[in-house]
Structures are given as C-alpha cells and as structure tokens.
Coordinates of C-alpha atoms in Angstrom, one line a residue:
M1 CA 0.0 0.0 0.0
D2 CA 1.4 3.4 -1.0
Y3 CA 1.4 5.9 2.0
I4 CA 3.3 8.7 0.3
C5 CA 0.9 10.0 -2.3
N6 CA -0.5 12.8 -0.1
L7 CA 2.8 14.0 1.5
D8 CA 2.8 17.2 -0.6
E9 CA -0.3 18.3 1.4
L10 CA 1.8 18.4 4.5
K11 CA 4.0 21.2 3.1
N12 CA 1.0 23.6 3.1
K13 CA 0.6 23.2 6.9
V14 CA 4.2 24.2 7.7
L15 CA 4.7 27.8 8.9
D16 CA 8.4 28.4 8.8
E17 CA 10.2 28.6 5.4
D18 CA 13.3 26.7 6.7
D19 CA 11.1 24.0 8.1
R20 CA 9.3 23.7 4.8
R21 CA 12.6 23.5 2.8
M22 CA 13.8 20.6 5.0
L23 CA 10.4 18.8 4.8
N24 CA 10.7 19.0 1.1
E25 CA 14.1 17.2 1.2
I26 CA 12.6 14.6 3.5
I27 CA 9.8 14.0 1.0
L28 CA 12.3 13.6 -1.9
C29 CA 14.2 11.0 0.1
T30 CA 11.0 9.2 0.9
R31 CA 10.0 9.0 -2.8
S32 CA 13.5 7.8 -3.6
K33 CA 12.8 5.0 -1.0
A34 CA 15.7 6.3 1.2
Y35 CA 13.5 5.7 4.2
R36 CA 16.4 5.5 6.8
A37 CA 17.8 8.9 5.7
A38 CA 14.3 10.4 5.6
Y39 CA 13.5 9.2 9.2
I40 CA 16.8 10.5 10.6
M41 CA 16.1 13.9 8.9
T42 CA 12.6 13.9 10.3
W43 CA 14.0 14.0 13.8
I44 CA 16.6 16.6 12.9
C45 CA 13.7 18.7 11.4
I46 CA 11.8 18.4 14.6
A47 CA 14.7 19.4 16.8
E48 CA 15.7 22.3 14.6
S49 CA 12.2 23.6 14.4
I50 CA 11.9 23.6 18.2
K51 CA 15.2 25.3 18.5
G52 CA 14.0 27.9 16.0
K53 CA 10.9 28.6 18.1
I54 CA 13.1 29.0 21.2
K55 CA 15.3 31.4 19.3
N56 CA 12.3 33.5 18.2
M57 CA 10.9 33.5 21.8
S58 CA 14.2 34.7 23.1
K59 CA 13.7 38.1 21.4
Y60 CA 10.8 38.7 23.9
D61 CA 11.3 36.3 26.7
G62 CA 14.3 36.4 29.1
Q63 CA 14.0 32.8 30.1
A64 CA 13.9 31.6 26.5
L65 CA 17.1 33.6 25.8
K66 CA 18.8 31.8 28.7
V67 CA 17.7 28.4 27.3
L68 CA 19.0 29.3 23.8
N69 CA 22.4 30.3 25.2
D70 CA 22.7 27.0 27.1
I71 CA 21.8 25.1 23.9
E72 CA 24.4 27.0 21.9
D73 CA 27.1 26.5 24.6
K74 CA 26.5 22.7 24.4
E75 CA 26.6 22.8 20.6
K76 CA 29.9 24.8 20.7
Y77 CA 31.5 21.8 22.5
H78 CA 29.8 19.3 20.2
K79 CA 27.6 17.9 23.0
S80 CA 24.2 16.4 22.3
T81 CA 21.3 18.8 22.8
D82 CA 18.4 16.6 22.0
E83 CA 17.4 15.8 25.6
M84 CA 17.8 19.5 26.6
I85 CA 15.7 20.7 23.7
M86 CA 12.9 18.3 24.6
Q87 CA 12.9 19.3 28.3
Q88 CA 13.0 23.0 27.7
A89 CA 10.3 22.7 25.0
K90 CA 8.0 21.4 27.7
K91 CA 9.0 24.1 30.3
L92 CA 8.5 26.8 27.7
N93 CA 5.1 25.3 26.8
I94 CA 6.1 24.8 23.2
L95 CA 5.1 21.2 23.5
N96 CA 2.4 19.6 25.8
E97 CA 2.7 16.2 27.5
V98 CA 1.1 14.2 24.7
A99 CA 3.3 15.9 22.1
I100 CA 6.4 15.1 24.1
K101 CA 5.5 11.4 24.3
R102 CA 4.8 11.2 20.5
I103 CA 8.0 12.9 19.6
Q104 CA 10.1 11.0 22.1
H105 CA 9.1 7.8 20.3
I106 CA 10.4 9.3 17.0
R107 CA 13.6 10.2 18.8
E108 CA 14.1 6.7 20.2
M109 CA 13.4 5.1 16.8
R110 CA 15.8 7.5 15.2
H111 CA 18.6 6.0 17.4
V112 CA 17.5 2.5 16.2
Y113 CA 17.3 3.4 12.5
A114 CA 20.6 5.4 12.5
H115 CA 22.6 2.2 12.7
P116 CA 23.0 0.7 9.2
R117 CA 23.0 -2.9 10.5
N118 CA 19.5 -2.4 12.0
A119 CA 16.4 -2.7 9.9
E120 CA 15.3 0.4 8.1
P121 CA 11.9 2.0 8.9
K122 CA 8.8 0.9 7.0
Q123 CA 7.1 3.3 4.7
F124 CA 4.1 3.7 6.9
E125 CA 6.3 4.4 10.0
L126 CA 8.1 7.2 8.1
V127 CA 4.8 8.7 6.9
S128 CA 3.4 8.5 10.5
A129 CA 6.5 10.2 11.9
L130 CA 6.2 13.0 9.3
N131 CA 2.6 13.6 10.2
I132 CA 3.4 13.8 13.9
A133 CA 6.2 16.2 13.2
V134 CA 4.0 18.5 11.2
E135 CA 1.0 18.2 13.5
E136 CA 2.9 18.8 16.8
V137 CA 5.7 21.1 15.8
L138 CA 6.0 22.4 12.2
S139 CA 2.4 23.7 12.0
K140 CA 2.6 25.4 15.4
S141 CA 3.7 29.0 16.0
F142 CA 5.7 29.8 19.1
K143 CA 3.8 31.4 22.0
L144 CA 5.2 33.6 24.8
R145 CA 4.7 33.0 28.5
H146 CA 4.3 34.8 31.8
E147 CA 7.7 36.5 31.8
Y148 CA 7.1 38.1 28.5
V149 CA 3.6 39.3 29.7
K150 CA 5.2 41.1 32.7
E151 CA 7.9 42.7 30.5
L152 CA 5.3 43.7 27.9
I153 CA 3.0 45.5 30.4
D154 CA 6.0 47.1 32.1
K155 CA 7.3 48.4 28.8
M156 CA 3.9 49.7 27.7
S157 CA 3.5 51.6 31.0
S158 CA 7.0 53.1 31.1
E159 CA 7.9 53.9 27.5
Q160 CA 5.6 56.6 26.1
S161 CA 7.4 56.6 22.7
L162 CA 6.7 52.9 22.2
L163 CA 3.4 53.6 20.4
H164 CA 1.4 56.5 19.0
D165 CA -1.2 57.8 21.4
N166 CA -4.2 56.7 19.3
K167 CA -6.6 53.8 19.3
A168 CA -5.7 52.4 15.9
S169 CA -2.0 52.0 16.6
V170 CA -2.6 50.3 20.0
Y171 CA -5.2 48.0 18.5
E172 CA -2.7 46.9 15.7
F173 CA 0.0 46.4 18.3
A174 CA -2.3 44.2 20.5
K175 CA -3.4 42.0 17.6
K176 CA 0.2 41.3 16.8
R177 CA 1.1 40.5 20.4
K178 CA -1.9 38.3 20.8
K179 CA -0.4 35.8 18.2
L180 CA 2.7 35.5 20.4
I181 CA 1.2 34.9 23.9
Q182 CA 0.1 31.6 25.3
K183 CA -3.5 31.3 26.5
S184 CA -2.2 30.2 29.9
A185 CA -0.8 33.7 30.3
Y186 CA -4.0 35.5 29.5
R187 CA -5.1 35.6 33.1
L188 CA -1.8 37.1 34.2
L189 CA -2.0 39.7 31.4
F190 CA -5.4 40.7 32.6
E191 CA -4.2 41.1 36.2
Q192 CA -1.1 43.0 35.2
I193 CA -3.1 45.5 33.2
A194 CA -5.7 45.9 36.0
R195 CA -2.9 46.4 38.6
E196 CA -1.2 49.1 36.4
L197 CA -4.6 50.8 35.8
N198 CA -5.2 51.1 39.6
D199 CA -2.0 53.2 39.8
T200 CA -2.6 55.4 36.8
I201 CA -6.4 56.1 36.6
N202 CA -6.4 59.1 38.9
V203 CA -3.0 60.5 38.0
P204 CA -3.4 63.2 35.3
E205 CA 0.1 63.0 33.9
R206 CA -0.2 59.2 33.4
Q207 CA -3.5 59.3 31.5
W208 CA -1.6 58.2 28.3
V209 CA -0.9 54.9 30.2
T210 CA -4.5 54.5 31.1
R211 CA -5.7 55.0 27.5
R212 CA -3.0 52.8 26.1
L213 CA -3.7 49.8 28.4
I214 CA -7.5 50.0 28.0
W215 CA -7.2 50.1 24.2
F216 CA -4.8 47.2 24.4
S217 CA -7.1 45.2 26.6
D218 CA -10.2 45.9 24.4
A219 CA -8.4 44.7 21.3
F220 CA -6.7 41.7 23.0
F221 CA -9.7 40.2 24.7
E222 CA -12.4 41.0 22.1
D223 CA -12.9 37.3 21.3
E224 CA -11.5 35.4 24.3
E225 CA -13.2 34.0 27.4
I226 CA -11.0 34.4 30.4
L227 CA -13.5 34.6 33.2
E228 CA -13.5 31.0 34.5
N229 CA -11.6 31.9 37.6
I230 CA -12.9 35.4 38.2
K231 CA -15.6 35.5 40.9
P232 CA -17.9 38.5 41.6
F233 CA -16.4 39.1 45.0
S234 CA -13.0 39.5 43.4
I235 CA -14.0 42.6 41.4
S236 CA -12.9 44.9 44.3
D237 CA -10.3 46.9 42.3
L238 CA -11.2 49.6 39.9
G239 CA -8.8 48.4 37.2
S240 CA -10.5 45.0 36.9
A241 CA -14.0 46.7 36.7
I242 CA -12.8 49.0 33.9
L243 CA -11.4 46.1 31.9
L244 CA -14.5 43.9 32.3
T245 CA -16.6 46.5 30.5
N246 CA -15.1 45.2 27.3
F247 CA -18.0 44.0 25.2
N248 CA -16.8 40.4 25.0
L249 CA -15.9 40.0 28.6
W250 CA -19.1 41.7 29.8
Q251 CA -21.2 39.1 27.9
F252 CA -19.5 36.2 29.8
A253 CA -19.9 37.9 33.2
S254 CA -22.8 36.8 35.5
Q255 CA -25.4 39.3 36.5
E256 CA -23.9 39.3 40.0
M257 CA -20.6 40.2 38.5
R258 CA -22.1 42.9 36.4
D259 CA -23.8 44.5 39.4
S260 CA -20.5 44.5 41.2
I261 CA -18.8 46.2 38.2
V262 CA -21.5 48.9 37.9
N263 CA -21.4 49.6 41.7
R264 CA -17.6 49.9 41.6
L265 CA -17.5 52.3 38.6
L266 CA -20.3 54.5 40.1
M267 CA -18.9 55.0 43.5
Q268 CA -19.7 58.7 44.3
K269 CA -17.3 61.4 45.2
E270 CA -18.1 64.9 46.4
D271 CA -16.5 68.2 45.3
G272 CA -17.0 71.5 47.2
V273 CA -19.1 72.3 50.2
G274 CA -22.5 73.8 51.0
Y275 CA -24.3 75.4 48.1
N276 CA -21.4 74.6 45.7
K277 CA -21.2 71.0 46.7
K278 CA -21.4 68.7 43.6
V279 CA -21.6 64.9 43.3
Y280 CA -19.4 63.4 40.6
Y281 CA -18.2 60.0 39.4
L282 CA -15.1 58.7 37.8
P283 CA -15.3 60.1 34.2
L284 CA -13.7 56.9 32.9
G285 CA -16.3 54.8 34.6
I286 CA -19.1 56.8 33.1
E287 CA -17.4 56.6 29.7
R288 CA -17.1 52.8 29.9
L289 CA -20.7 52.2 31.1
N290 CA -21.9 54.6 28.4
M291 CA -20.1 52.4 25.8
L292 CA -22.1 49.4 27.1
Y293 CA -25.4 51.5 27.2
K294 CA -25.0 52.6 23.6
G295 CA -24.2 49.1 22.5
G296 CA -27.3 47.7 24.2
Y297 CA -25.3 45.6 26.7
L298 CA -26.3 47.4 29.9
R299 CA -29.6 45.6 30.2
G300 CA -30.4 45.2 33.9
K301 CA -33.1 47.7 35.0
I302 CA -31.3 48.7 38.2
N303 CA -27.9 49.1 36.6
K304 CA -29.4 51.1 33.7
E305 CA -31.2 53.4 36.1
K306 CA -28.0 53.9 38.2
F307 CA -26.1 54.8 35.0
I308 CA -28.7 57.3 33.8
N309 CA -28.9 58.9 37.3
S310 CA -25.1 59.3 37.2
I311 CA -25.4 61.2 33.9
F312 CA -28.0 63.5 35.5
E313 CA -25.9 64.1 38.6
M314 CA -22.5 64.6 37.2
P315 CA -21.4 68.2 36.5
F316 CA -21.3 68.9 32.7
Y317 CA -17.7 69.8 32.7
R318 CA -16.8 66.4 34.0
L319 CA -18.7 64.6 31.3
N320 CA -17.2 63.7 27.9
L321 CA -20.4 65.0 26.1
K322 CA -19.4 63.7 22.6
D323 CA -19.3 60.1 23.7
I324 CA -22.5 60.0 25.8
E325 CA -25.7 58.9 24.2
I326 CA -27.3 62.0 22.8
N327 CA -30.9 61.4 24.1
L328 CA -29.5 61.2 27.7
I329 CA -27.7 64.5 27.3
I330 CA -30.7 66.3 25.8
D331 CA -32.9 64.9 28.7
R332 CA -30.3 66.2 31.2
I333 CA -30.2 69.7 29.5
I334 CA -34.0 70.0 29.6
K335 CA -34.0 69.0 33.3
E336 CA -31.4 71.7 34.1
L337 CA -33.3 74.3 32.1
K338 CA -36.5 73.6 34.1
S339 CA -34.7 74.6 37.3
Y340 CA -34.9 78.1 38.7
D341 CA -31.2 78.5 39.1
W342 CA -29.5 80.0 36.1
H343 CA -25.9 80.0 37.6
I344 CA -25.7 76.4 38.7
H345 CA -28.0 74.7 36.3
Q346 CA -29.3 76.7 33.3
N347 CA -26.1 78.4 32.1
P348 CA -24.0 75.2 32.2
A349 CA -26.8 73.3 30.4
V350 CA -26.8 75.7 27.4
R351 CA -23.0 75.7 27.3
A352 CA -23.2 71.9 27.1
L353 CA -25.8 72.2 24.3
K354 CA -23.4 74.4 22.2
E355 CA -20.7 71.7 22.5
L356 CA -22.8 69.0 21.0
D357 CA -22.4 67.9 17.4
M358 CA -25.2 69.1 15.1
S359 CA -25.4 65.7 13.4
E360 CA -25.9 64.0 16.8
I361 CA -28.7 66.5 17.7
E362 CA -30.5 65.6 14.5
K363 CA -30.9 62.0 15.8
V364 CA -33.1 63.2 18.6
N365 CA -36.9 63.1 18.0
S366 CA -38.5 66.4 17.0
E367 CA -40.9 66.5 20.0
K368 CA -38.0 66.4 22.5
L369 CA -36.1 69.1 20.6
E370 CA -39.2 71.3 20.6
E371 CA -39.4 70.9 24.4
L372 CA -35.8 71.9 24.6
G373 CA -36.5 75.0 22.6
R374 CA -39.4 76.0 24.8
N375 CA -37.3 75.6 27.9
I376 CA -34.5 77.7 26.4
L377 CA -36.9 80.6 25.9
Q378 CA -38.4 80.2 29.3
A379 CA -34.9 80.4 30.9
A380 CA -34.0 83.4 28.7
E381 CA -37.2 85.1 30.0
G382 CA -35.9 84.3 33.5
R383 CA -32.6 86.1 32.7
S384 CA -30.3 83.2 32.1
D385 CA -27.4 84.8 30.4
E386 CA -26.4 81.8 28.3
C387 CA -30.0 81.3 27.1
V388 CA -30.3 84.9 26.1
N389 CA -27.0 84.6 24.2
Y390 CA -28.2 81.4 22.6
I391 CA -31.4 83.2 21.2
Q392 CA -29.4 86.2 20.1
T393 CA -26.8 84.1 18.3
M394 CA -29.1 81.4 16.8
K395 CA -27.6 82.0 13.3
E396 CA -24.0 81.6 14.5
N397 CA -25.0 78.5 16.5
R398 CA -26.7 76.9 13.5
T399 CA -29.7 76.2 15.7
N400 CA -31.6 73.0 14.9
K401 CA -34.9 73.8 13.2
Y402 CA -37.0 71.9 15.8
I403 CA -35.3 73.6 18.7
F404 CA -36.1 76.9 17.0
K405 CA -39.7 75.7 16.5
G406 CA -40.0 75.2 20.2
I407 CA -38.5 78.7 20.9
F408 CA -41.0 80.2 18.4
K409 CA -44.0 78.5 19.8
E410 CA -43.1 79.3 23.4
C411 CA -43.3 83.0 22.5
F412 CA -47.1 82.6 21.8
I413 CA -48.7 79.5 23.2
N414 CA -47.9 76.9 25.8
E415 CA -48.1 73.0 25.6
K416 CA -51.7 73.1 26.8
T417 CA -52.8 75.3 23.9
E418 CA -53.2 78.3 26.1
F419 CA -52.0 81.6 24.7
R420 CA -49.9 84.1 26.6
F421 CA -47.0 86.1 25.2
K422 CA -43.3 86.1 25.9
F423 CA -42.1 88.9 23.7
K424 CA -38.7 89.9 25.2
Y425 CA -36.8 88.4 22.3
I426 CA -39.5 88.4 19.7
K427 CA -37.4 90.5 17.3
N428 CA -34.6 87.9 17.3
V429 CA -37.1 85.1 16.9
I430 CA -39.1 86.6 14.0
N431 CA -36.0 87.7 12.1
Y432 CA -34.5 84.2 12.4
L433 CA -37.7 82.7 11.1
I434 CA -37.8 85.0 8.1
E435 CA -34.1 84.9 7.3
N436 CA -32.8 81.4 8.2
I437 CA -35.7 78.9 8.1
D438 CA -36.5 77.3 4.8
E439 CA -39.8 78.2 3.2
A440 CA -41.3 74.7 3.6
F441 CA -40.5 74.4 7.3
K442 CA -41.6 78.0 7.9
T443 CA -44.9 77.3 6.3
Q444 CA -45.3 74.2 8.5
I445 CA -44.6 76.1 11.7
I446 CA -47.0 78.9 10.8
D447 CA -49.8 76.5 9.7
E448 CA -49.4 74.5 13.0
M449 CA -49.6 77.8 15.0
I450 CA -52.7 78.9 13.2
E451 CA -54.3 75.6 13.8
N452 CA -53.4 75.7 17.5
Y453 CA -54.8 79.2 17.8
S454 CA -58.1 78.2 16.3
N455 CA -58.9 76.4 19.5
A456 CA -56.7 78.3 21.9
K457 CA -57.9 79.9 25.1
P458 CA -56.1 82.5 27.3
K459 CA -53.9 81.0 30.0
D460 CA -55.4 83.5 32.5
D461 CA -58.7 85.4 31.8
R462 CA -57.6 88.1 34.2
C463 CA -54.6 88.9 31.9
I464 CA -56.6 89.0 28.7
D465 CA -56.5 92.8 28.5
T466 CA -52.7 92.7 28.9
Y467 CA -52.4 90.1 26.1
S468 CA -54.5 92.4 23.9
K469 CA -52.2 95.3 24.5
E470 CA -49.1 93.2 23.9
I471 CA -50.3 91.9 20.5
N472 CA -51.4 95.3 19.5
N473 CA -48.0 96.7 20.4
I474 CA -46.5 94.3 17.9
F475 CA -48.6 95.8 15.2
N476 CA -47.8 99.3 16.3
Y477 CA -44.1 98.5 15.7
I478 CA -44.6 96.2 12.8
E479 CA -42.3 98.1 10.6
Y480 CA -39.6 98.1 13.3
Y481 CA -39.8 94.4 13.6
R482 CA -39.8 94.1 9.7
I483 CA -42.6 91.5 9.8
D484 CA -44.4 93.2 6.9
R485 CA -41.9 91.9 4.4
D486 CA -43.2 88.3 4.9
D487 CA -46.9 87.6 4.0
S488 CA -47.0 84.2 5.8
V489 CA -45.7 85.7 9.1
M490 CA -48.2 88.6 8.7
K491 CA -50.9 86.1 8.2
L492 CA -49.9 84.4 11.5
F493 CA -49.9 87.6 13.5
L494 CA -53.3 88.6 12.1
E495 CA -54.7 85.2 13.1
I496 CA -53.2 85.6 16.6
R497 CA -54.6 89.1 17.0
E498 CA -58.0 88.0 15.9
R499 CA -58.0 85.0 18.2
V500 CA -56.9 87.1 21.2
H501 CA -59.6 89.7 20.5
D502 CA -62.2 87.1 20.0
N503 CA -61.4 85.8 23.5
L504 CA -61.2 89.3 24.8
I505 CA -64.7 90.3 23.5
E506 CA -66.2 87.0 24.9
I507 CA -64.8 87.8 28.3
Y508 CA -66.1 91.4 28.2
L509 CA -69.6 90.1 27.2
K510 CA -69.5 87.7 30.1
Y511 CA -68.6 90.7 32.5
I512 CA -71.5 92.7 31.0
E513 CA -73.9 89.9 31.7
E514 CA -72.7 89.4 35.2
E515 CA -72.4 93.1 36.1
K516 CA -75.5 94.6 37.9
T517 CA -74.6 98.3 37.7
I518 CA -74.7 100.4 34.6
S519 CA -71.7 102.4 35.8
M520 CA -69.5 99.2 35.4
R521 CA -71.2 97.9 32.3
R522 CA -70.4 101.1 30.4
I523 CA -66.7 100.4 31.0
W524 CA -67.0 97.0 29.2
Y525 CA -69.1 98.7 26.5
K526 CA -66.2 101.0 25.9
A527 CA -63.6 98.2 25.9
I528 CA -65.6 96.3 23.3
C529 CA -66.0 99.3 21.0
E530 CA -62.2 99.8 21.2
N531 CA -61.3 96.2 20.3
I532 CA -64.0 94.8 18.2
R533 CA -62.5 95.9 14.9
Y534 CA -59.6 93.4 15.5
C535 CA -61.9 90.4 15.7
G536 CA -62.1 87.8 13.0
G537 CA -65.1 86.0 11.5
K538 CA -67.2 86.4 14.7
I539 CA -67.3 90.2 14.5
Y540 CA -70.9 90.3 13.4
E541 CA -72.0 87.9 16.2
Y542 CA -70.2 89.9 18.8
C543 CA -71.7 93.2 17.5
I544 CA -75.2 91.9 17.7
K545 CA -74.7 90.5 21.3
T546 CA -73.2 93.9 22.3
K547 CA -76.1 95.8 20.7
D548 CA -78.6 93.7 22.6
A549 CA -76.9 94.4 25.8
I550 CA -76.6 98.2 25.2
K551 CA -80.2 98.5 24.2
K552 CA -81.3 97.5 27.7
D553 CA -79.4 100.5 29.1
L554 CA -80.4 103.1 26.4
N555 CA -83.6 104.0 28.3
S556 CA -81.7 104.8 31.5
N557 CA -81.0 108.4 32.4
E558 CA -77.6 107.5 33.8
Y559 CA -74.8 108.0 31.3
K560 CA -77.3 108.3 28.5
E561 CA -75.1 110.2 26.1
E562 CA -72.1 107.9 26.7
I563 CA -74.2 104.8 26.3
C564 CA -75.6 106.2 23.1
E565 CA -72.2 106.8 21.7
Y566 CA -71.3 103.2 22.4
F567 CA -74.5 102.1 20.7
L568 CA -73.7 104.3 17.7
S569 CA -70.1 102.9 17.5
I570 CA -71.3 99.2 17.6
N571 CA -73.9 99.9 14.9
K572 CA -71.3 101.4 12.6
S573 CA -69.2 98.2 13.1
V574 CA -72.2 96.1 12.3
L575 CA -72.9 98.1 9.2
S576 CA -69.4 97.4 7.9
V577 CA -70.0 93.7 7.9
V578 CA -73.7 93.2 7.4
E579 CA -74.9 92.0 4.0
N580 CA -78.7 91.9 4.3
D581 CA -80.3 95.0 2.8
E582 CA -83.2 95.2 5.2
E583 CA -80.9 94.8 8.1
K584 CA -78.7 97.5 6.8
K585 CA -81.7 99.9 6.6
E586 CA -82.7 99.0 10.2
I587 CA -79.2 99.7 11.4
E588 CA -79.0 103.0 9.4
M589 CA -82.2 104.1 11.2
E590 CA -80.7 103.3 14.6
I591 CA -77.6 105.2 13.7
K592 CA -79.7 108.2 12.7
E593 CA -81.6 108.1 15.9
C594 CA -78.4 108.0 18.0
E595 CA -77.0 110.9 16.1
E596 CA -80.1 113.0 16.8
I597 CA -80.0 112.2 20.5
L598 CA -76.4 113.2 20.6
T599 CA -77.0 116.5 18.8

C-alpha cells in the first residue's frame, strides 16, 4: 500500500520557510525510497524547528534567551542537545505532555534506524513520523509565556514613545502580540493591566498609560473568554472593573458580577461644600458604562437606572459629552433648564448644548427638541445669560430647526394650547424665522400655529387685556420688527390678533352679563368698542350681542349720552360687515336716531 501519495499536502501546513525546505528534502528522500535517511532527517527537522521557536521566543522572553544560550554553549563543544531541547520545550510550553511522548518515540526510533546494521523503517512508519512532526511542531507557532507578559506591560507603561497615542496604533500592536502569547498567560495579562490601571487612573500626567492599556485590553480580549476563575467578589479593584466593561468580557460575566462592576464604577465622590457641593463619578467609569449602554449591553433595569442617574448628577464639565448617548444629554439639559437657578443649572446646560455635534442632535426626535427650545426661551425670559445669548446668536450656533420651532411656539402659546405672550426676544425670533428657516418648514410652523390658535384659550382670563395690548403693540411697531416683508408671518400675526380679541370680547360680554350696575357695564361697552375691529369671523356675532346688551341701558337716564355713543359705534361696526339690505336699513335708522340724540 502506498502511503506517500499525499505528502505534498503536509507542506502547506508548515509555517516556517526553513522547516518547509527541510520537509521538502525529506519527501524527496521518501519518494526515492531512502527511508532511513528520511526518518533521521525527520528527527533533525523536529529538533531544529523547536530550537528555531526558542530562538524567536528569546527576542521577547528572558528565560527563553537563557535556554537558547545554554543550547548553543553545548553545541559549541559538540555535545548532544536533543534531551535538553525536549525538556526546555516542555518548560516553555512549546510542547504539551502528549506531544512530548509522541516525539520521544520518534527520537528513540531514530537511534535505532541510525545504525545501518539495523532494519530500516517501513514506509508507513516514516509517513506516520512525518505527520506527527507537522501536527505537533512544524504547523505550530511559538507562544510567549508569563515572563514576557510582565515585561510587555511594564514596557507599555513606562515607554511613552513605544506607540502613538491613538486607538488604531494600539489595536494593531495588541493584535500582533496576541499571536505571540500563550493562552495560559491571559489571566496574568489581565491582572497585570488591572494592577497598572489602579496606579494610573487618577494620575493626570499618566493618562496616556490608562488610555493605552484600556485600548490594548479591548483589542486583545475582544474574542476570548478568560472569566472561568474570576468571581464576583474578586472585582474589588477599579482596574478590573474597567477592563471587564469590554463588550466580549461583559457578555461572559454573570449578573452578580455585572452588578459589582457597575457599583464599583459608580462610587460617588463629592466636590465642594455647602451650596457649591457637587456629586461626581469617575469620568472613565461613566465613559465605559456609556459604551455598554450605547451598544445595548447594559440591560439590567437597576444598573441602567444607576447609570442614567449618574449622567443626570455629574457636572457637565466632568462629562465627555461627545461620547454620551445624545438622548441622555438632551434629557439632562431639559431638566437643568427647568430649574430656577441660572448660575448652577441653566447656564452650564446651554454651554453643554453648544458643545454637541449638530449631526448627533438631529438623531433626537422632534418633540423632544421642541421641548428643549421651549425651555431655552423660558430660561431666557428668566434672565439666564447663556439662554439669552443662545437666542441672540441662533444664526451663529446653526440652531436645529426643531429647537427653533420650540422657541418660536413658546413666544405665543404653551403646551396646553393656552395663549400668553413672551415677547422679550420676539425681534430675534421673528428675524431668524424670516431669514434662516427654509420656506417649507416656515410654512409648516405657521400652519401649526394657526391651527393651534383656532382652539386656543387664554392662560389667564384676568390677563386677557394685557395680552391684547401686547399683541397690539407688535402691530404698532410692525415696521420696526420688519414683519411686513413676509406675508406668511403677517398672516400668523393677524390670526393671533383675531383670536386674542375674540377671547377678549367674549370675556367682556361675560362681564356685562354678570355686572349689575350700569356704571360698570359702560366700562365694558367702551372696551368692546375699542377692540371689536380686531376680531375675525365672529365680529358680526359679537356686535349683535353687544347691541342687545346696550339696548337695555339706552332708556336709562344714567350716562345716557355715553351709552348712546357706544351704541352708535357698535352699529357702525355692524354696518361694515352686514350683507342683508333690510338689516342695513334698520341699522342705518338706529344710527340716525343715535346721532339725533347726541345733537
């Protein structure tokens, strides 16, 4: 039976070029039926390959270097090194126990077949030896051990010039070193990095070490499970907790261990005293948990709540805003703006908003951004300097259109569809609407506002007269505010004015109905006469109701002329809108009678 037909396939499994060249010579001997020579060369190939691995390890491992020197010293004096190579291969973890036994058999048979008087190996024995050689030695790369791991972490922590201070460089470095390190040394590597992190996390001038070691760990352990011996109660140091937030390691951690990690990373510290006292957390801990939160790995309800609370409690200047999930930051900003303290809460919140990337803000839903805009205007009305500045520099800030929409709406109407006016910064708001909002979105805002006002009621009936004066003042200064150059904006203001005055007249009519003395009713008659011209489609209805009320007081001797003047004024208003000819004649008659009384 021919066993050598597939020997060429073995060459493809060999890693080292020198090993492959020697294996090729062995295969040539085998095909020439020089089985004795081929078997002896197989052992030499195994020994030289192991020696080559020790030589490569010696570049990184001090113990491997010592072993290499001992082997070369023996060879210098022409002493056999076979036994030493086998022993040291086991100590350096190049070969395991099973591999040692299989290779020792080849070595023993090599002694037998080396003597020409003894029988030569059979073809199947030779092919079996070649397969063992390739499987156990020639196809395996060398792996570094514990001593190298210690030296590596020490070097990474002490030599700043070893690597560029960026994630990509460290990731590439870690991937290359991972190919060199034995799995049995992974645990030590983890512990060495954690120990070093504990010494550097809170040292500002050593933050380059912290960054480097975390990046290295994230790359190295991204697809390895090393948690078999790590128990939840052992996560007492900060360094281990930081490292275990690696996506892969976190997935293998038990819920109990995850709870321990979160608790360790969110241990509170206090800064300042009294009114200025602030609670803060380790920024790196927040950053690592935020990474899990954004990736969907922080699933436990309690742990998630603890993390979100930490974002809401940490001062903005201690947060890396660009890394934190944008919805959390916007929620936090809205919360701060709703406070009544512009120095501690509102101003820092708007400064944080200005730092956010516009593309990230656009990921937030429009309703939340509108709420943010409303709160910015509310805080500006409350004299928050940063909010005032934000509104005055919306163009420079490239304000998100939905944030502006909230600011604009808050000037006129609240979330309950109750109108009241906040006009301190109306000039800035209107100018921004006209000059910086695209036509389609401007039309959308205005149409929504008109629809809202169609059903709006005053926030406070007692202030309706004030609302009327405020909206009328806008029209008094309409040229100053430059609203007249935009028909859609003018349409909105006319609608608002009509709705305000509709409500105003309804309230005056209610007062007239409830008032028992003519001396008070005449005040409301006068108010209606002054404002009714601003009403919308209900002007006729209001005129008729007012007329009916005044008629009851026309026969009174008190304030007769004054009441008559109001009746005349209302009739003239009715005449301007009435369409029925008979009704027109009737009104004209009433006007004539009033004029006669007055003359």
